Tab-separated table of C-alpha atoms and ligand atoms in Angstrom:
chain	number	residue	atom	x	y	z
A	685	MET	CA	93.562	134.612	102.769
A	686	ILE	CA	91.853	131.249	103.235
A	687	GLN	CA	88.787	130.826	100.997
A	688	ILE	CA	85.953	129.006	102.770
A	689	HIS	CA	83.384	126.842	100.983
A	690	THR	CA	80.718	125.329	103.226
A	691	TYR	CA	78.333	122.507	102.258
A	692	ASP	CA	75.314	120.880	103.880
A	693	SER	CA	76.661	117.367	103.804
A	694	TYR	CA	79.857	115.351	103.609
A	695	GLU	CA	78.670	114.031	100.253
A	696	ASP	CA	78.333	117.545	98.857
A	697	LEU	CA	81.725	118.714	100.127
A	698	SER	CA	83.347	115.590	98.702
A	699	LYS	CA	81.751	116.193	95.300
A	700	HIS	CA	82.898	119.789	95.268
A	701	ALA	CA	86.464	118.864	96.244
A	702	ALA	CA	86.538	116.143	93.569
A	703	GLN	CA	85.349	118.670	91.000
A	704	LEU	CA	88.342	120.908	91.795
A	705	VAL	CA	90.704	117.945	91.445
A	706	SER	CA	89.154	116.835	88.154
A	707	ASP	CA	89.269	120.421	86.797
A	708	GLN	CA	92.994	120.422	87.572
A	709	ILE	CA	93.557	117.080	85.807
A	710	ARG	CA	91.512	118.062	82.747
A	711	MET	CA	93.402	121.368	82.519
A	712	LYS	CA	96.797	119.654	82.934
A	713	PRO	CA	96.663	115.882	82.303
A	714	ASP	CA	100.182	115.402	83.696
A	715	SER	CA	99.340	117.146	86.966
A	716	VAL	CA	101.289	116.424	90.126
A	717	LEU	CA	98.856	115.818	92.978
A	718	GLY	CA	99.649	115.848	96.680
A	719	LEU	CA	97.432	113.293	98.419
A	720	ALA	CA	96.286	112.805	101.997
A	721	THR	CA	95.087	109.814	103.969
A	722	GLY	CA	92.584	109.740	106.847
A	723	SER	CA	88.816	109.434	106.656
A	724	SER	CA	88.170	113.007	105.454
A	725	PRO	CA	89.265	112.586	101.802
A	726	VAL	CA	87.635	109.152	101.344
A	727	GLY	CA	84.444	110.670	99.883
A	728	LEU	CA	86.510	112.782	97.516
A	729	TYR	CA	88.436	109.691	96.363
A	730	LYS	CA	85.149	107.783	95.852
A	731	GLU	CA	83.898	110.598	93.651
A	732	LEU	CA	87.161	110.644	91.644
A	733	ILE	CA	86.759	106.884	91.089
A	734	ARG	CA	83.198	107.472	89.872
A	735	MET	CA	84.412	110.237	87.541
A	736	HIS	CA	87.075	107.899	86.173
A	737	GLN	CA	84.564	105.106	85.584
A	738	GLU	CA	81.647	107.153	84.279
A	739	GLU	CA	83.177	110.346	82.882
A	740	ASP	CA	86.550	109.159	81.560
A	741	LEU	CA	88.601	111.165	84.015
A	742	ASP	CA	92.079	110.070	82.953
A	743	PHE	CA	94.885	109.566	85.480
A	744	ALA	CA	97.297	107.953	82.993
A	745	ASN	CA	99.754	110.854	83.148
A	746	VAL	CA	99.148	111.983	86.734
A	747	THR	CA	101.921	111.789	89.333
A	748	SER	CA	101.149	111.719	93.061
A	749	PHE	CA	102.995	112.290	96.303
A	750	ASN	CA	101.442	111.336	99.621
A	751	LEU	CA	101.995	113.414	102.697
A	752	ASP	CA	103.119	110.843	105.193
A	753	GLU	CA	103.583	107.264	106.396
A	754	TYR	CA	103.855	105.528	109.751
A	755	LEU	CA	107.393	104.740	110.779
A	756	GLY	CA	108.062	100.993	110.930
A	757	LEU	CA	105.064	99.850	108.863
A	758	ASN	CA	106.000	98.136	105.647
A	759	PRO	CA	103.976	99.102	102.565
A	760	GLU	CA	102.005	95.822	102.644
A	761	HIS	CA	100.862	96.339	106.248
A	762	ALA	CA	97.051	96.589	106.430
A	763	GLN	CA	97.235	99.977	108.179
A	764	SER	CA	100.061	101.511	106.138
A	765	TYR	CA	99.172	104.643	104.233
A	766	ARG	CA	100.381	102.920	101.034
A	767	THR	CA	97.737	100.219	101.562
A	768	PHE	CA	95.153	102.899	102.334
A	769	MET	CA	95.898	104.718	99.075
A	770	ASN	CA	95.864	101.525	97.005
A	771	GLN	CA	92.519	100.457	98.477
A	772	ASN	CA	90.790	103.829	98.479
A	773	LEU	CA	92.020	105.216	95.166
A	774	PHE	CA	94.900	103.757	93.158
A	775	ASP	CA	93.432	100.260	92.625
A	776	HIS	CA	90.313	101.789	91.053
A	777	ILE	CA	91.763	104.347	88.621
A	778	ASN	CA	94.252	104.201	85.751
A	779	ILE	CA	97.165	105.908	87.525
A	780	GLU	CA	100.577	104.305	86.844
A	781	ILE	CA	101.569	102.829	90.185
A	782	VAL	CA	105.225	103.786	89.575
A	783	ARG	CA	104.116	107.408	89.464
A	784	THR	CA	102.486	107.165	92.910
A	785	HIS	CA	104.787	108.033	95.792
A	786	VAL	CA	104.313	107.379	99.497
A	787	PRO	CA	107.232	107.962	101.874
A	788	SER	CA	108.816	104.709	103.030
A	789	GLY	CA	108.312	103.896	106.684
A	790	ILE	CA	110.999	101.236	106.604
A	791	ALA	CA	113.952	102.831	104.797
A	792	GLU	CA	117.287	101.955	106.425
A	793	ASP	CA	118.429	105.555	106.178
A	794	ILE	CA	115.272	107.564	106.819
A	795	ALA	CA	117.031	110.932	106.595
A	796	ALA	CA	118.354	110.073	103.126
A	797	MET	CA	114.917	108.822	102.102
A	798	ALA	CA	113.358	112.095	103.283
A	799	LEU	CA	115.834	114.098	101.218
A	800	SER	CA	115.215	111.995	98.131
A	801	TYR	CA	111.432	112.365	98.615
A	802	GLU	CA	111.847	116.152	98.546
A	803	GLN	CA	114.097	115.820	95.491
A	804	ALA	CA	111.533	113.636	93.698
A	805	ILE	CA	108.829	116.273	94.264
A	806	HIS	CA	111.196	118.898	92.887
A	807	ASN	CA	112.134	116.741	89.877
A	808	ALA	CA	108.444	116.192	89.082
A	809	GLY	CA	108.079	119.977	88.826
A	810	GLY	CA	106.505	120.539	92.244
A	811	ILE	CA	102.978	119.828	93.420
A	812	ASP	CA	100.195	121.455	91.399
A	813	LEU	CA	97.348	120.652	93.771
A	814	GLN	CA	97.719	119.443	97.344
A	815	ILE	CA	94.816	117.791	99.178
A	816	LEU	CA	94.880	118.039	102.975
A	817	GLY	CA	92.830	116.926	105.946
A	818	ILE	CA	93.295	118.396	109.407
A	819	GLY	CA	93.944	116.673	112.723
A	820	SER	CA	91.818	117.553	115.742
A	821	ASP	CA	94.860	119.372	117.185
A	822	GLY	CA	95.216	121.428	114.000
A	823	HIS	CA	97.984	119.392	112.410
A	824	ILE	CA	98.439	118.973	108.660
A	825	ALA	CA	100.050	115.761	107.420
A	826	PHE	CA	101.785	114.697	110.661
A	827	ASN	CA	103.118	118.161	111.519
A	828	GLU	CA	102.133	118.155	115.167
A	829	PRO	CA	101.984	121.308	117.329
A	830	GLY	CA	105.503	122.682	117.696
A	831	SER	CA	106.566	121.783	114.144
A	832	ALA	CA	108.480	124.596	112.479
A	833	LEU	CA	106.464	126.343	109.810
A	834	ASP	CA	109.393	125.952	107.392
A	835	SER	CA	109.934	122.260	108.261
A	836	ARG	CA	110.763	119.715	105.554
A	837	THR	CA	110.165	115.965	105.167
A	838	ARG	CA	111.396	114.247	108.350
A	839	VAL	CA	110.617	111.837	111.183
A	840	VAL	CA	108.240	113.101	113.870
A	841	ASP	CA	106.842	111.876	117.184
A	842	LEU	CA	103.054	111.634	117.252
A	843	GLU	CA	101.014	113.330	119.971
A	844	GLU	CA	98.876	111.207	122.306
A	845	GLN	CA	95.774	112.875	120.856
A	846	THR	CA	96.724	111.843	117.317
A	847	ILE	CA	97.486	108.293	118.445
A	848	ARG	CA	94.054	108.151	120.122
A	849	ASP	CA	92.333	109.656	117.054
A	850	ASN	CA	93.957	107.137	114.731
A	851	ALA	CA	93.539	104.107	117.027
A	852	ARG	CA	90.164	103.400	115.377
A	853	PHE	CA	92.015	102.058	112.335
A	854	PHE	CA	94.081	99.581	114.406
A	855	GLU	CA	93.117	96.554	116.507
A	856	SER	CA	94.331	98.248	119.663
A	857	ILE	CA	95.843	101.596	120.576
A	858	ASP	CA	99.099	99.784	121.382
A	859	ASP	CA	99.416	98.890	117.693
A	860	VAL	CA	99.461	102.545	116.574
A	861	PRO	CA	103.024	103.564	115.665
A	862	ARG	CA	104.407	106.386	117.841
A	863	GLN	CA	106.355	107.987	115.012
A	864	ALA	CA	105.823	108.860	111.376
A	865	ILE	CA	107.618	110.312	108.400
A	866	THR	CA	105.897	113.402	107.061
A	867	MET	CA	106.286	116.167	104.521
A	868	GLY	CA	107.059	119.358	106.409
A	869	VAL	CA	104.875	122.442	106.632
A	870	GLY	CA	107.383	124.191	104.364
A	871	THR	CA	107.130	121.362	101.826
A	872	ILE	CA	103.329	121.583	101.813
A	873	LEU	CA	103.290	125.370	101.428
A	874	GLU	CA	105.244	125.074	98.159
A	875	ALA	CA	102.247	123.448	96.418
A	876	ARG	CA	100.758	125.836	93.849
A	877	GLU	CA	97.231	125.278	95.125
A	878	ILE	CA	95.908	123.602	98.287
A	879	ILE	CA	92.482	122.318	99.277
A	880	LEU	CA	91.729	121.191	102.818
A	881	VAL	CA	88.688	119.025	103.505
A	882	ALA	CA	87.175	118.750	106.979
A	883	ASN	CA	83.864	117.505	108.280
A	884	GLY	CA	82.213	117.014	111.625
A	885	GLU	CA	82.018	118.899	114.891
A	886	GLY	CA	85.275	117.354	116.091
A	887	LYS	CA	87.175	119.454	113.563
A	888	SER	CA	85.436	122.781	114.255
A	889	ALA	CA	87.950	124.034	116.852
A	890	ALA	CA	90.941	123.105	114.691
A	891	VAL	CA	89.338	124.760	111.654
A	892	SER	CA	88.607	127.951	113.572
A	893	ASP	CA	92.156	128.079	115.016
A	894	ALA	CA	93.580	127.562	111.531
A	895	VAL	CA	91.457	130.236	109.871
A	896	GLN	CA	90.932	132.814	112.618
A	897	GLY	CA	93.790	132.189	115.033
A	898	ASP	CA	97.300	133.611	114.905
A	899	VAL	CA	99.751	131.901	112.593
A	900	SER	CA	101.502	129.668	115.087
A	901	THR	CA	103.387	126.398	115.374
A	902	GLN	CA	100.704	125.389	117.905
A	903	CYS	CA	98.274	124.900	115.004
A	904	THR	CA	100.324	124.043	111.951
A	905	ALA	CA	97.287	124.439	109.656
A	906	SER	CA	97.361	128.166	110.524
A	907	ALA	CA	100.462	128.436	108.302
A	908	LEU	CA	98.061	128.004	105.368
A	909	GLN	CA	96.926	131.606	105.968
A	910	ASN	CA	100.161	132.616	104.216
A	911	HIS	CA	99.412	130.602	101.058
A	912	SER	CA	98.148	132.461	97.988
A	913	LYS	CA	95.677	129.796	96.775
A	914	ILE	CA	94.107	127.884	99.635
A	915	THR	CA	90.500	126.736	99.986
A	916	PHE	CA	88.905	124.998	102.982
A	917	ILE	CA	86.007	122.774	101.932
A	918	LEU	CA	83.857	122.138	104.978
A	919	ASP	CA	80.553	120.783	106.107
A	920	LYS	CA	78.410	122.947	108.396
A	921	ALA	CA	79.570	121.193	111.550
A	922	ALA	CA	83.263	121.759	110.808
A	923	ALA	CA	82.521	125.406	109.942
A	924	ALA	CA	80.365	125.990	113.047
A	925	ARG	CA	82.929	128.104	114.943
A	926	LEU	CA	83.855	130.370	112.027
A	927	ASN	CA	82.629	133.983	112.106
A	928	ILE	CA	81.210	133.958	108.596
B	66	GLP	C1	96.264	111.812	110.248
B	66	GLP	C2	96.904	112.172	108.896
B	66	GLP	C3	96.451	113.536	108.442
B	66	GLP	C4	94.943	113.643	108.507
B	66	GLP	C5	94.492	113.438	109.933
B	66	GLP	C6	92.991	113.550	110.087
B	66	GLP	O1	96.904	112.415	111.300
B	66	GLP	N1	98.324	112.135	108.972
B	66	GLP	O2	96.909	113.746	107.108
B	66	GLP	O3	94.530	114.892	108.036
B	66	GLP	O4	94.881	112.132	110.317
B	66	GLP	O5	92.390	112.333	109.791
B	66	GLP	P1	90.846	112.129	109.558
B	66	GLP	O6	90.553	112.689	108.224
B	66	GLP	O7	90.647	110.650	109.604
B	66	GLP	O8	90.131	112.834	110.653
């Protein structure tokens, strides 16, 4: 059963999500966090930075695993998800950079890299708290419609819609990579707790399909219905199509 928390503003939902993350870290200082990129969690990361600076939230023993990376972008590329995480979170908190993991988009043997990414999550004891956004077609991480609900970390082709949605971060749509490496739906579902943040009208259909639709590969976020500890943290616009 997906728990729904709805807030008036993006600022409020971000604060609430950050509170859940900080509660987790204070309860277990060596927590393993699953982290997401995209614009949705940026407010949450800003609030975590504030909590670190003003309230001594300590990331010294935290380990993190990011969901995904564009295939072919090296970590230093301005639009890589590694750069995104450094700029939006890691550079501003006291996390040990060696304990932050983002899949490599440039590994020579991507299949081997994917396996070792899964193994590293396992060796760290599994993910305690996974943060997710949602794509406008209902994808989580880069698990596009059609992805198996027990899929693991692998290379995927991106949908045209996702390429269009993400083009705003690149100079031109032609610069957006057509493939990515992503944790699978099955990988994500193994996290002990999951929070999904979504804001804006553009996410309302995806949110309603995920929460109220059938569990289906056509909306990979719907697989979250089968998780025992999952909370959607929404603004009013993203929640607009929910029957609550
Ligand atoms: C990309 C990421 C997802 C993210 C989605 C939504 O596809 N791989 O993890 O949830 O974008 O992004 P945004 O939050 O910018 O709308």
